[in-house]
Short mmCIF file of C-alpha atoms in Angstrom, two decimals:
data_model
loop_
_atom_site.label_atom_id
_atom_site.label_comp_id
_atom_site.label_asym_id
_atom_site.label_seq_id
_atom_site.Cartn_x
_atom_site.Cartn_y
_atom_site.Cartn_z
CA MET A 1 75.19 99.01 31.85
CA LEU A 2 77.91 101.56 31.04
CA HIS A 3 76.96 105.08 32.13
CA ILE A 4 78.48 107.87 30.04
CA VAL A 5 78.27 111.61 30.78
CA ARG A 6 76.63 113.70 28.07
CA GLU A 7 79.87 115.54 27.23
CA GLY A 8 81.12 112.32 25.65
CA TYR A 9 78.29 111.87 23.16
CA PRO A 10 79.68 114.23 20.44
CA PHE A 11 83.09 112.51 20.52
CA ILE A 12 81.62 109.02 20.43
CA GLY A 13 79.04 109.90 17.77
CA PHE A 14 81.58 111.57 15.48
CA CYS A 15 84.01 108.64 15.67
CA LEU A 16 81.29 106.06 15.03
CA ALA A 17 79.94 108.06 12.07
CA LEU A 18 83.45 108.40 10.65
CA ALA A 19 84.05 104.67 11.07
CA ILE A 20 80.86 103.89 9.14
CA VAL A 21 81.69 106.35 6.33
CA LEU A 22 85.26 105.05 5.98
CA GLY A 23 84.11 101.46 6.16
CA LEU A 24 81.63 101.98 3.33
CA SER A 25 83.71 104.30 1.15
CA VAL A 26 87.25 102.97 1.70
CA ASN A 27 87.59 99.66 3.56
CA GLY A 28 87.08 98.09 6.95
CA TYR A 29 90.73 98.34 7.95
CA VAL A 30 90.72 102.14 7.75
CA ALA A 31 87.51 102.26 9.79
CA VAL A 32 89.23 100.49 12.69
CA ILE A 33 91.00 103.67 13.87
CA PRO A 34 87.89 105.83 14.48
CA ALA A 35 86.08 102.76 15.86
CA VAL A 36 88.83 102.25 18.46
CA LEU A 37 88.71 105.96 19.31
CA ALA A 38 84.95 105.69 19.86
CA ILE A 39 85.55 102.84 22.30
CA TYR A 40 88.19 104.89 24.11
CA PHE A 41 85.84 107.87 24.42
CA MET A 42 83.19 105.57 25.90
CA TYR A 43 85.82 104.50 28.42
CA PHE A 44 87.04 108.03 29.15
CA PHE A 45 83.60 109.58 29.66
CA ARG A 46 82.36 106.72 31.84
CA ASN A 47 80.55 107.55 35.04
CA PRO A 48 80.58 104.41 37.20
CA ARG A 49 77.91 104.10 39.87
CA ARG A 50 79.43 104.30 43.34
CA GLU A 51 78.14 103.80 46.85
CA ILE A 52 79.10 106.88 48.84
CA ALA A 53 79.87 106.18 52.51
CA VAL A 54 78.54 109.50 53.81
CA ASP A 55 80.29 110.67 56.99
CA ASP A 56 80.31 114.25 58.31
CA ASN A 57 83.78 113.68 59.80
CA HIS A 58 85.31 112.63 56.47
CA ILE A 59 86.47 114.61 53.47
CA LEU A 60 86.35 112.30 50.47
CA SER A 61 88.54 112.36 47.39
CA PRO A 62 86.98 114.54 44.68
CA ALA A 63 88.66 112.53 41.91
CA ASP A 64 90.22 109.25 40.84
CA GLY A 65 93.97 109.37 40.44
CA THR A 66 97.29 109.44 42.29
CA VAL A 67 98.28 111.75 45.14
CA GLN A 68 100.98 113.87 43.54
CA ASP A 69 101.78 116.17 46.45
CA ILE A 70 100.79 117.16 49.98
CA ALA A 71 101.79 120.66 51.03
CA GLU A 72 101.54 122.84 54.12
CA LEU A 73 100.31 126.38 53.40
CA GLU A 74 100.14 129.50 55.55
CA HIS A 75 96.89 130.33 53.78
CA ASP A 76 95.06 129.43 50.58
CA GLU A 77 95.37 131.74 47.58
CA ASP A 78 91.89 133.22 47.99
CA ASP A 79 91.95 133.21 51.81
CA PHE A 80 88.66 131.32 51.72
CA VAL A 81 89.74 128.49 54.02
CA GLN A 82 91.33 131.11 56.30
CA GLY A 83 94.46 130.43 58.28
CA PRO A 84 97.03 127.61 57.95
CA CYS A 85 95.90 124.80 55.66
CA ARG A 86 96.97 121.70 53.78
CA LYS A 87 96.79 121.14 50.02
CA VAL A 88 96.46 117.69 48.48
CA THR A 89 97.13 117.47 44.73
CA ILE A 90 95.67 114.55 42.76
CA PHE A 91 96.98 113.73 39.29
CA MET A 92 94.50 112.19 36.84
CA SER A 93 95.85 110.28 33.86
CA VAL A 94 93.88 109.82 30.65
CA PHE A 95 92.89 106.38 31.94
CA ASN A 96 91.25 107.54 35.18
CA VAL A 97 87.57 108.26 35.68
CA HIS A 98 87.33 112.02 35.13
CA VAL A 99 84.04 113.04 36.73
CA ASN A 100 84.61 115.02 39.93
CA ARG A 101 82.66 114.66 43.17
CA SER A 102 81.98 116.90 46.14
CA PRO A 103 84.27 115.93 49.06
CA MET A 104 81.65 116.92 51.66
CA ASP A 105 78.21 118.38 52.22
CA GLY A 106 78.28 122.11 51.69
CA GLU A 107 77.16 125.21 49.85
CA ILE A 108 79.24 126.80 47.10
CA LYS A 109 80.25 130.17 48.54
CA LEU A 110 83.08 130.88 46.11
CA GLN A 111 83.47 130.15 42.41
CA LYS A 112 86.28 131.35 40.16
CA TYR A 113 87.37 130.56 36.62
CA PHE A 114 90.86 131.50 35.41
CA CYS A 115 91.58 131.40 31.69
CA GLY A 116 95.28 130.53 31.68
CA ARG A 117 97.85 128.33 29.99
CA PHE A 118 97.95 124.58 29.32
CA ARG A 119 101.22 123.36 30.81
CA PRO A 120 101.84 119.70 31.77
CA ALA A 121 99.84 118.79 34.88
CA TYR A 122 102.91 117.50 36.74
CA LYS A 123 104.52 120.96 36.85
CA ASP A 124 104.49 122.53 40.32
CA GLU A 125 103.13 125.90 39.20
CA VAL A 126 100.20 124.70 37.08
CA GLY A 127 97.69 125.54 39.82
CA PHE A 128 98.52 129.20 39.30
CA VAL A 129 99.31 129.59 35.58
CA ASN A 130 97.06 126.97 33.94
CA GLU A 131 93.39 127.32 33.17
CA HIS A 132 91.47 126.33 36.27
CA HIS A 133 88.08 126.36 37.97
CA LEU A 134 87.82 126.71 41.74
CA ILE A 135 84.89 126.28 44.09
CA GLY A 136 84.77 127.03 47.81
CA LEU A 137 82.50 124.77 49.87
CA GLU A 138 81.21 125.72 53.30
CA ASN A 139 79.14 123.97 55.94
CA ASP A 140 78.61 124.60 59.63
CA ARG A 141 81.92 122.88 60.51
CA LEU A 142 84.52 124.01 57.99
CA ARG A 143 85.47 125.48 54.63
CA ILE A 144 87.46 123.84 51.84
CA THR A 145 88.35 124.65 48.24
CA VAL A 146 88.55 122.29 45.27
CA LYS A 147 90.34 123.34 42.09
CA GLN A 148 90.09 121.63 38.70
CA ILE A 149 93.24 122.35 36.68
CA ALA A 150 93.64 121.95 32.92
CA GLY A 151 96.81 120.42 31.47
CA ILE A 152 98.64 119.97 28.18
CA LEU A 153 95.91 117.62 26.90
CA ALA A 154 93.08 118.81 29.15
CA ARG A 155 91.72 121.79 27.24
CA ARG A 156 88.24 121.90 28.71
CA ILE A 157 87.00 122.18 32.28
CA VAL A 158 83.33 121.30 32.67
CA SER A 159 81.27 122.61 35.59
CA TRP A 160 77.70 121.61 36.36
CA VAL A 161 77.33 123.90 39.39
CA THR A 162 77.17 127.57 40.27
CA LEU A 163 77.26 129.86 43.31
CA GLU A 164 74.93 129.00 46.19
CA ASP A 165 74.32 125.47 44.90
CA LYS A 166 74.14 122.97 47.75
CA LEU A 167 76.08 119.74 47.25
CA LYS A 168 75.86 116.47 49.10
CA GLN A 169 78.97 114.43 49.80
CA GLY A 170 79.78 112.47 46.64
CA ASP A 171 77.60 114.56 44.31
CA LEU A 172 78.96 115.03 40.78
CA TYR A 173 79.85 118.64 40.03
CA GLY A 174 82.09 118.59 36.94
CA MET A 175 84.91 116.97 34.97
CA ILE A 176 88.13 117.75 33.07
CA ARG A 177 88.90 116.68 29.49
CA PHE A 178 91.45 114.87 28.99
CA GLY A 179 93.71 114.15 31.96
CA SER A 180 95.06 116.73 34.39
CA CYS A 181 95.06 117.37 38.13
CA LEU A 182 92.91 118.59 40.97
CA GLU A 183 93.78 120.35 44.21
CA ILE A 184 91.84 120.23 47.48
CA VAL A 185 92.72 122.64 50.30
CA MET A 186 91.61 121.88 53.87
CA PRO A 187 92.23 123.60 57.23
CA ALA A 188 95.44 122.57 58.98
CA ASP A 189 93.51 120.96 61.84
CA VAL A 190 92.05 118.37 59.43
CA GLU A 191 94.02 115.12 59.54
CA VAL A 192 95.33 114.13 56.10
CA CYS A 193 94.63 110.42 55.58
CA VAL A 194 96.58 109.78 52.36
CA LYS A 195 100.24 109.70 51.36
CA LYS A 196 102.13 110.90 48.31
CA GLY A 197 101.97 108.27 45.56
CA GLU A 198 98.77 106.68 46.90
CA LYS A 199 95.95 105.78 44.50
CA VAL A 200 92.62 107.37 45.38
CA THR A 201 89.02 106.87 44.24
CA GLY A 202 86.56 109.72 43.88
CA GLY A 203 83.73 109.64 46.40
CA GLN A 204 85.25 106.71 48.31
CA THR A 205 88.82 107.34 49.51
CA VAL A 206 88.99 109.40 52.71
CA ILE A 207 91.37 112.32 52.02
CA GLY A 208 90.91 114.07 55.37
CA ARG A 209 89.34 113.44 58.75
CA LEU A 210 88.06 116.07 61.16
CA LYS A 211 89.72 115.76 64.53
CA ASP A 212 87.58 115.57 67.65
#
């Protein structure tokens, strides 16, 4: 059974209704376009069931996509992680699963929403100038931040969480419509387990590993 997040229902319903109206009032050929769009929206808003391999030493990918960049930072922009850190940027195309998952167990200690621009997600500065939503997760071992960033097509960031919510590793916490990127910032002493250009899967691919 195909699981679809509720944010997709209006898109799917509108396209199906339009296909029916056009099919009855014009002809079946014209109705094909909205029917195909309805199928695409079912695909885009899919929420596949996944087995989460919970491990306190692992930081899992918060999204499906491709590792676009790995950067060394002196500190994160909000100084939440504190001290030197590493940022992994994941690009999500319009064909990737777009629900986002918590990389680790933790409590949301920071939440910020920035109403910015909608530049292409592959631009280096989009994390600062584009519309974005950031959460800071903390547990008894470390702090990380995860930032959802809107793009030229992604005009809506959806969040299902708020401050002081407690998340389990792999829990769903939001999504981005339609295609963009996501940044995860971890302390510098966390081993990065992915490489630039690598495909990652939300809730399954190990992005970082805590060193002993």
